[in-house]
Amino acid sequence: MVTINVAVLLAVIIVLRPRRRTQARSRFDEKLTVAIVLVFGVLIAPTAFGQGILDVVVQVVQGVSQSGC
């Protein structure tokens, strides 16, 4: 039996979706992409990888806010 991690599957979809067309996208297509990315974020947030990304983002935001930009 083969199991597929949903987060990995969504990551592949996120990478492949923007590459499939060069013409303008419809609003529905954009909304679907946003929904997929949000679900991916919810799935990856409690993992160690998600916590690592959060730590990096927090450090970048703190660095920008301390630099006075």
XYZ file of C-alpha atoms in Angstrom:
69
model
C 0.000 0.000 0.000
C 1.334 3.412 -0.994
C 0.639 6.398 1.227
C 0.947 9.996 0.124
C 1.613 12.793 2.548
C -1.002 15.493 1.830
C 1.444 18.308 2.585
C 3.943 16.934 0.062
C 1.199 16.556 -2.539
C 0.073 20.164 -1.986
C 3.688 21.372 -2.216
C 3.995 19.699 -5.623
C 0.709 21.267 -6.750
C 1.850 24.702 -5.557
C 5.063 24.411 -7.559
C 3.369 23.122 -10.718
C 0.304 25.427 -10.846
C 2.078 28.691 -11.767
C 4.124 26.946 -14.462
C 1.243 25.505 -16.436
C -0.005 28.614 -18.305
C 1.457 31.847 -19.535
C -1.791 33.690 -20.323
C -3.781 35.689 -17.785
C -5.456 33.796 -14.957
C -9.078 33.965 -13.955
C -10.162 35.092 -10.499
C -11.296 31.553 -9.729
C -7.846 30.228 -10.612
C -6.197 32.774 -8.323
C -8.619 32.014 -5.472
C -7.997 28.283 -5.855
C -4.233 28.840 -5.656
C -4.658 30.929 -2.492
C -6.853 28.246 -0.926
C -4.311 25.526 -1.728
C -1.488 27.583 -0.205
C -3.548 28.271 2.952
C -4.342 24.579 3.411
C -0.656 23.786 2.884
C 0.249 26.320 5.572
C -2.205 24.802 8.030
C -0.842 21.312 7.377
C 2.818 22.271 7.680
C 2.523 24.688 10.649
C 2.654 22.124 13.503
C 5.645 20.266 12.028
C 9.297 20.893 12.889
C 9.843 22.263 9.369
C 6.947 24.690 9.828
C 8.336 25.861 13.163
C 11.726 26.421 11.511
C 10.112 28.576 8.820
C 8.270 30.534 11.520
C 11.521 31.150 13.396
C 13.223 32.444 10.239
C 10.306 34.753 9.428
C 10.278 36.099 13.000
C 14.025 36.821 12.821
C 13.660 38.615 9.482
C 10.760 40.742 10.765
C 12.645 41.625 13.934
C 15.707 42.573 11.899
C 13.691 44.805 9.591
C 11.843 46.470 12.466
C 15.098 47.137 14.345
C 16.750 48.647 11.283
C 14.087 51.365 11.174
C 12.672 50.665 7.700
